[in-house]
Tab-separated table of C-alpha atoms in Angstrom:
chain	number	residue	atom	x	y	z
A	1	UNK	CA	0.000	0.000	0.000
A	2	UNK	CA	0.987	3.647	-0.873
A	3	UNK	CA	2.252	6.218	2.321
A	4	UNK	CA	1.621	9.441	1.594
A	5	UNK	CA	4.135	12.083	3.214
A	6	UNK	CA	2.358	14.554	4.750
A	7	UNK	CA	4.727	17.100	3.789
A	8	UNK	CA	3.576	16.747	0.168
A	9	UNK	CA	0.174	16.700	0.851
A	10	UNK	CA	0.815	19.958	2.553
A	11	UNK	CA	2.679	21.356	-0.370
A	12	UNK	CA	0.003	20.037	-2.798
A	13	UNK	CA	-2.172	22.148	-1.082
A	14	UNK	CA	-0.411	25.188	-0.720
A	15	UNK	CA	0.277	25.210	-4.012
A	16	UNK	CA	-3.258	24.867	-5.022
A	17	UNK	CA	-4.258	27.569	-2.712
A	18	UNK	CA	-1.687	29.652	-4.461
A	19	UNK	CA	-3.220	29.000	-7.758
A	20	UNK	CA	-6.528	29.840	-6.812
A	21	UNK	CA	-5.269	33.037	-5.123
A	22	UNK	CA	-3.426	34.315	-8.539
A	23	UNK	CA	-6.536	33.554	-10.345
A	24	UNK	CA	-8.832	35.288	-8.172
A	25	UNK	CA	-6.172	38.643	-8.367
A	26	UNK	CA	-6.680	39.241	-12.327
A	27	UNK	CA	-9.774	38.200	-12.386
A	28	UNK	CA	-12.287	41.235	-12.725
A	29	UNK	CA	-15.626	41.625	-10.779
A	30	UNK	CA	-17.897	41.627	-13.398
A	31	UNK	CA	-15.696	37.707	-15.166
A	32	UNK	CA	-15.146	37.249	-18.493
A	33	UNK	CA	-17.447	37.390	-21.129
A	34	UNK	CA	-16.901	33.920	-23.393
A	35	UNK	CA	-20.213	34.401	-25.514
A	36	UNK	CA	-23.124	36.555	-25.725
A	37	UNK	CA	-24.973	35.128	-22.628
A	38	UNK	CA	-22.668	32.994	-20.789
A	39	UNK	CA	-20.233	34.883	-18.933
A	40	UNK	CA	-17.983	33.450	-16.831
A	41	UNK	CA	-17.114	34.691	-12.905
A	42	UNK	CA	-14.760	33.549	-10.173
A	43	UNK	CA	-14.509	35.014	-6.431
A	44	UNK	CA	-11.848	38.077	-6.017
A	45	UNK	CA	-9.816	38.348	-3.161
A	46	UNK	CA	-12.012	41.556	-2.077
A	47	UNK	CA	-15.232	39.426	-1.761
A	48	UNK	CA	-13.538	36.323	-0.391
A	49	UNK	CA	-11.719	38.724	2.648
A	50	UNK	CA	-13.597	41.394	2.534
A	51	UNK	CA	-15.243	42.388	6.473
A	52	UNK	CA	-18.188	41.327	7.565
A	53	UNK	CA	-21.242	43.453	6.544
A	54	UNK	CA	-23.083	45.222	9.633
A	55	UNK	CA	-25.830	43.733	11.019
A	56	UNK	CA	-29.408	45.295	9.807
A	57	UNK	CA	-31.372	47.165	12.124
A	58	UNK	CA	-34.762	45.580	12.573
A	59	UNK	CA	-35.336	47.180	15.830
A	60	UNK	CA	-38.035	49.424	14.381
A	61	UNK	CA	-39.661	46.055	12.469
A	62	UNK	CA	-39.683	44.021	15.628
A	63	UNK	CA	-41.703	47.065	17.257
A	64	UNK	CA	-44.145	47.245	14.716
A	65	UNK	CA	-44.919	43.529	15.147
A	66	UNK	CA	-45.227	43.665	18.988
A	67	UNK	CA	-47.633	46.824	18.607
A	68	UNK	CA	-49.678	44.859	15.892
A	69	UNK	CA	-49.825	41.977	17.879
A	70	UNK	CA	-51.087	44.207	21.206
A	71	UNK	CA	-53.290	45.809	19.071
A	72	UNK	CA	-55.147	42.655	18.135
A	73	UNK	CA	-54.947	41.057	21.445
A	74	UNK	CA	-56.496	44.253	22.866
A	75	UNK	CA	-59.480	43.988	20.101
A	76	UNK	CA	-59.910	40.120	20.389
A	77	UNK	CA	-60.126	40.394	24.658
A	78	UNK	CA	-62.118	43.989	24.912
A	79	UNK	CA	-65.109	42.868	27.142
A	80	UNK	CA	-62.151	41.739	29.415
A	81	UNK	CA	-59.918	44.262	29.474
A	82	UNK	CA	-62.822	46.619	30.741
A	83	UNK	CA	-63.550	44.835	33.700
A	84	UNK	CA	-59.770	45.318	34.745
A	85	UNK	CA	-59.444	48.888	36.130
A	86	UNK	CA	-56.014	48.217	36.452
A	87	UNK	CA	-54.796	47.850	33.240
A	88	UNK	CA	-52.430	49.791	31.203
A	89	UNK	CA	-52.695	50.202	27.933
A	90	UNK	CA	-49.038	49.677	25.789
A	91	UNK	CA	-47.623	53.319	24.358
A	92	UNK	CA	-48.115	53.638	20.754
A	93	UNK	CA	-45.391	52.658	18.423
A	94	UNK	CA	-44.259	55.538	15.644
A	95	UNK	CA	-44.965	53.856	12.062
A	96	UNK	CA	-42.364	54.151	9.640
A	97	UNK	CA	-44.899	53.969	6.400
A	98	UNK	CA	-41.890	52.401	4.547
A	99	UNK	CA	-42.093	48.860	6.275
A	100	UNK	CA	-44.449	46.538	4.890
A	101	UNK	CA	-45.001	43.475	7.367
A	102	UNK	CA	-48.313	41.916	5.801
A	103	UNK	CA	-48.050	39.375	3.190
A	104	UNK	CA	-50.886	39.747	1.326
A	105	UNK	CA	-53.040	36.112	-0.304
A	106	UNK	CA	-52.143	35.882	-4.087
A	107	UNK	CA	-54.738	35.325	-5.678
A	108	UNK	CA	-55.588	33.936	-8.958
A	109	UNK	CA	-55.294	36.839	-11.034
A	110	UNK	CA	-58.677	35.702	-13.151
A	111	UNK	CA	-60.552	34.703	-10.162
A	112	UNK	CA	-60.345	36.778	-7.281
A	113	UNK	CA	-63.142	35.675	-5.613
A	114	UNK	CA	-61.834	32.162	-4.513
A	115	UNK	CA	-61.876	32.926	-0.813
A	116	UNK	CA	-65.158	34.899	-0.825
A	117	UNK	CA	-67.414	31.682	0.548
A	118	UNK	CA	-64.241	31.186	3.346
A	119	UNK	CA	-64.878	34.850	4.411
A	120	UNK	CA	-68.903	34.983	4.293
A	121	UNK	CA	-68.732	31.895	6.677
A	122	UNK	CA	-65.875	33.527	8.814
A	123	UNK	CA	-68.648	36.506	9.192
A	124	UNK	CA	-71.802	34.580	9.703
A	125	UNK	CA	-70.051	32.326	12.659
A	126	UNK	CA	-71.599	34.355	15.501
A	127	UNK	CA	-74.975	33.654	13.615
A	128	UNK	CA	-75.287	30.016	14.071
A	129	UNK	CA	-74.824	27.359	16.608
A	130	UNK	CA	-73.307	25.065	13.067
A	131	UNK	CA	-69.754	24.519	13.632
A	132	UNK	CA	-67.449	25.628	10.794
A	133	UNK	CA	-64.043	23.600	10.303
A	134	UNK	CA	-60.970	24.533	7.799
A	135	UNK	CA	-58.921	21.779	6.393
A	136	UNK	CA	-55.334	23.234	5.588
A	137	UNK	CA	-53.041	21.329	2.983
A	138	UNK	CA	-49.383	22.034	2.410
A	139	UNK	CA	-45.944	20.800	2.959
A	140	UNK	CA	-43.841	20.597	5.339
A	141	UNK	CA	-43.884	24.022	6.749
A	142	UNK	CA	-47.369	22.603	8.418
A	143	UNK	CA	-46.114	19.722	10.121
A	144	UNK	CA	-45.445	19.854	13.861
A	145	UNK	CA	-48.431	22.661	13.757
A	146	UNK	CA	-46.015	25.672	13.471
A	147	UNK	CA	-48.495	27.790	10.977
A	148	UNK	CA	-51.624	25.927	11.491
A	149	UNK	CA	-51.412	26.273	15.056
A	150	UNK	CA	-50.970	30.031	14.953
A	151	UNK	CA	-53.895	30.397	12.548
A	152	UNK	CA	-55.950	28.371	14.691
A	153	UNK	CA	-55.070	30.006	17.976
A	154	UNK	CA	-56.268	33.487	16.175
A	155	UNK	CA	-59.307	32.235	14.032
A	156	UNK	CA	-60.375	30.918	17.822
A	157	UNK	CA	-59.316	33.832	19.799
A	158	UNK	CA	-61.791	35.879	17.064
A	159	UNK	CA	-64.544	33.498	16.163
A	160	UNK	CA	-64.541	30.760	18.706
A	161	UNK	CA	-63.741	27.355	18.874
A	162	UNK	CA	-61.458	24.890	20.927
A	163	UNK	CA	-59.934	21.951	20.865
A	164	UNK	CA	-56.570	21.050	18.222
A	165	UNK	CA	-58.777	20.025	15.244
A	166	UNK	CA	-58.574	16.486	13.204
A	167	UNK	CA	-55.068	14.559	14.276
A	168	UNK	CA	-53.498	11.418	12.972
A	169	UNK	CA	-52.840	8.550	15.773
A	170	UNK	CA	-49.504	8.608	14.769
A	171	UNK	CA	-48.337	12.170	13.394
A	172	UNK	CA	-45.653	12.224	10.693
A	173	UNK	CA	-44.423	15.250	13.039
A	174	UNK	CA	-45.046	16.019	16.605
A	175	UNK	CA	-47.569	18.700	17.386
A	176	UNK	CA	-46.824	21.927	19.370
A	177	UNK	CA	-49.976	21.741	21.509
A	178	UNK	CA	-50.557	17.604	21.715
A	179	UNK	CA	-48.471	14.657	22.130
A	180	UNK	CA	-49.704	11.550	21.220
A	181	UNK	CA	-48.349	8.024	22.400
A	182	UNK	CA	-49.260	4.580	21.200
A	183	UNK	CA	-49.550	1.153	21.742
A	184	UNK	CA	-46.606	-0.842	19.893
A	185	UNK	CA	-49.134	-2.723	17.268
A	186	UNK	CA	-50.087	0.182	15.768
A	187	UNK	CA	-48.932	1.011	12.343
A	188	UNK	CA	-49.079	3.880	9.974
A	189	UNK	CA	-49.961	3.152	5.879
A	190	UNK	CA	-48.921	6.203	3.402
A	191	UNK	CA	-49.432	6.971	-0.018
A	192	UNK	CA	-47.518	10.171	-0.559
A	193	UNK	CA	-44.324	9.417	-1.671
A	194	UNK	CA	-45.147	6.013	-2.938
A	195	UNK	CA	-48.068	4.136	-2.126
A	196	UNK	CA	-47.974	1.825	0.572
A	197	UNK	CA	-47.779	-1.797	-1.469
A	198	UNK	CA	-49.041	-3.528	1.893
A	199	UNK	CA	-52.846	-1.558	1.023
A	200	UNK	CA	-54.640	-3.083	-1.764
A	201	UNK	CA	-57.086	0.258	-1.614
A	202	UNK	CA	-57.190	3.368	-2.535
A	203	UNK	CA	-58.879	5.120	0.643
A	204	UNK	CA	-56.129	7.207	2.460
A	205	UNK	CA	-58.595	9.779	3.773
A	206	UNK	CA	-57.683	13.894	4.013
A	207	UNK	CA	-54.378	13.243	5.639
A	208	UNK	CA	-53.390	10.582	2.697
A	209	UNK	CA	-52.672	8.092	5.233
A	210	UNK	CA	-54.041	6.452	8.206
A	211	UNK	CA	-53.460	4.077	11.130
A	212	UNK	CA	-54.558	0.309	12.019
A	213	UNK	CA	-53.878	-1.785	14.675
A	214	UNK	CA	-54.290	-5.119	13.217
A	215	UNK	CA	-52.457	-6.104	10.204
A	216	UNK	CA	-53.887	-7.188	7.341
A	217	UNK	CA	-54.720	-10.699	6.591
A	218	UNK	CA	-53.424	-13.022	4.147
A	219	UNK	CA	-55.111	-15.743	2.945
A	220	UNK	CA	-52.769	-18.278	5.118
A	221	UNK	CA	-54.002	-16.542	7.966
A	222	UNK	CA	-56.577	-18.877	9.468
A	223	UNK	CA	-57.153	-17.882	13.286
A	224	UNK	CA	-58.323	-14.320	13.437
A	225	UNK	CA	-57.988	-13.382	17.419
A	226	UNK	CA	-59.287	-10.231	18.862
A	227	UNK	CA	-56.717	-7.707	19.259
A	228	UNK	CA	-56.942	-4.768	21.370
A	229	UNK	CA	-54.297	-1.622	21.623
A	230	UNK	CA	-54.324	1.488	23.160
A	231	UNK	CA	-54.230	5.581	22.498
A	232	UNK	CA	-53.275	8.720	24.774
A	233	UNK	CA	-53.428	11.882	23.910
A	234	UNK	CA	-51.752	15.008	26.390
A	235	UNK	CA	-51.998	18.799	25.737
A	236	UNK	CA	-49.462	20.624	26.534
A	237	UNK	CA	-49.756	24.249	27.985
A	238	UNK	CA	-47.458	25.961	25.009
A	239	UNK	CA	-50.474	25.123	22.920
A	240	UNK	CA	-52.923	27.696	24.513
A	241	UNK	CA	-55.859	27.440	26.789
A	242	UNK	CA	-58.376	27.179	24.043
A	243	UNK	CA	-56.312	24.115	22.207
A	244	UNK	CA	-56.665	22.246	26.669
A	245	UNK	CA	-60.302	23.570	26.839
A	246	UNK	CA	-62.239	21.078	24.959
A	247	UNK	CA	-64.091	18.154	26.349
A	248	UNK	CA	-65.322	15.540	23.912
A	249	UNK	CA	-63.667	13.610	21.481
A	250	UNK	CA	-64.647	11.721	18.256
A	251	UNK	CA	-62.292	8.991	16.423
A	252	UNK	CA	-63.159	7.964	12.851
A	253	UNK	CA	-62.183	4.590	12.292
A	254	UNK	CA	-63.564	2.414	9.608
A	255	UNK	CA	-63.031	-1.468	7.936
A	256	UNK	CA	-64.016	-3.035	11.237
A	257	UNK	CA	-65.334	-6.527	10.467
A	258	UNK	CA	-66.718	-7.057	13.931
A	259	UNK	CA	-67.947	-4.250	16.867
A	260	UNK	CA	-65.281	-2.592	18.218
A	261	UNK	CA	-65.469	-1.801	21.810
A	262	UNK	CA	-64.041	1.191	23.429
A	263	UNK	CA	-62.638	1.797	27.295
């Protein structure tokens, strides 16, 4: 087997280093130009040393979003606040007209009503005893509950509600507000991705997946013994008080070839 002397490894390096170096001294800022639309670039010695840039002041940003988020905590909690003699409202906050901290919905640009039945029922909430529920899709960003949770905990706050909403057994993240445990024979079937080949079906339900406790049977299978398994759900306090205050729960379960029993 080949040694390799350190030394020259050293020197191989140095060298290349040195190479690099020379190349990024005569090279200009703006590259070289090879042919019309292709131009090529390498770092200079400026950008590769140059200091640190200072740090942005958001100071003025930060206190824009703590005065927004008084200011809607004050208007969500009114009837409250009154009864408290006591309390103090927070000094305004100068607005610097220049900052922009709402991200406004796109919309599609031929169809900017798509939202309009979401809002009407938003409006007519306090006008019913119906319950209204939103079902959020997207990707990752929603797992663990970081926006949904937020949304929730200010759609409630405004319009009422409680409770976390519609949960998987087994979450593909943990949630900020519940933590689930499970009984070992419990499994989880996807079908984003790639389809679950153990699932001869198709029905995956909102959350393109579910849970079962029993595997599936085969057609060797000849004893089928009841099976029982177990679920606990705990909320945690950094959820909020209205994701702890609810009091019922409802499971939807399906494919049971016998009665199930609950404890």
């Amino acid at each position: 087997m080949k040694e390799f002397n350190p030394f020259k490894i050293l020197l191989f390096l140095g060298c290349c280093f040195g190479i690099l170096a020379l190349v990024s001294s005569v090279v200009p800022e703006t590259g070289f130009r090879i042919i019309d639309g292709l131009t090529l670039k390498f770092p200079t010695l400026n950008s590769v040393f140059a200091e640190a840039p200072d740090k942005t002041d958001i100071s003025t940003i930060t206190a824009i979003a703590e005065e927004i988020e008084v200011e809607d905590d004050l208007a969500l909690e009114e009837d409250t606040i009154a009864a408290q003699p006591n309390y103090v409202k927070a000094g305004a906050v100068a607005l610097d007209t220049a900052i922009h901290l709402l991200t406004f919905i796109e919309y599609n640009p031929n169809d900017k009503s798509a939202l309009d039945k979401f809002f009407k029922a938003l409006s007519s909430v306090g006008n019913t005893t119906e319950a209204m529920r939103i079902l959020h899709y997207g990707d990752s960003q929603i797992e663990g509950d970081r926006i949904t949770g937020y949304l929730r905990s200010k759609l409630q706050y405004r319009f009422g509600g409680r409770g976390q909403g519609f949960i998987s057994i087994m979450p593909v993240a943990p949630s900020i507000g519940i933590t689930n445990s499970w009984s070992e024979n419990w499994d989880r079937y996807n079908t984003f991705n790639v389809k679950d080949t153990r699932v001869a079906h198709s029905n995956y339900g909102p959350e393109a997946g579910f849970c079962r406790f029993m595997n599936y049977w085969s057609e060797e299978d000849s004893i089928h013994e009841e099976q029982s398994a177990w679920l606990k759900l705990k909320t945690e306090k950094r959820g909020g008080s209205n994701l702890m205050a609810y009091n019922k729960i409802k499971m939807f379960y399906a494919g049971a070839e016998t009665k199930t029993a609950f404890e």
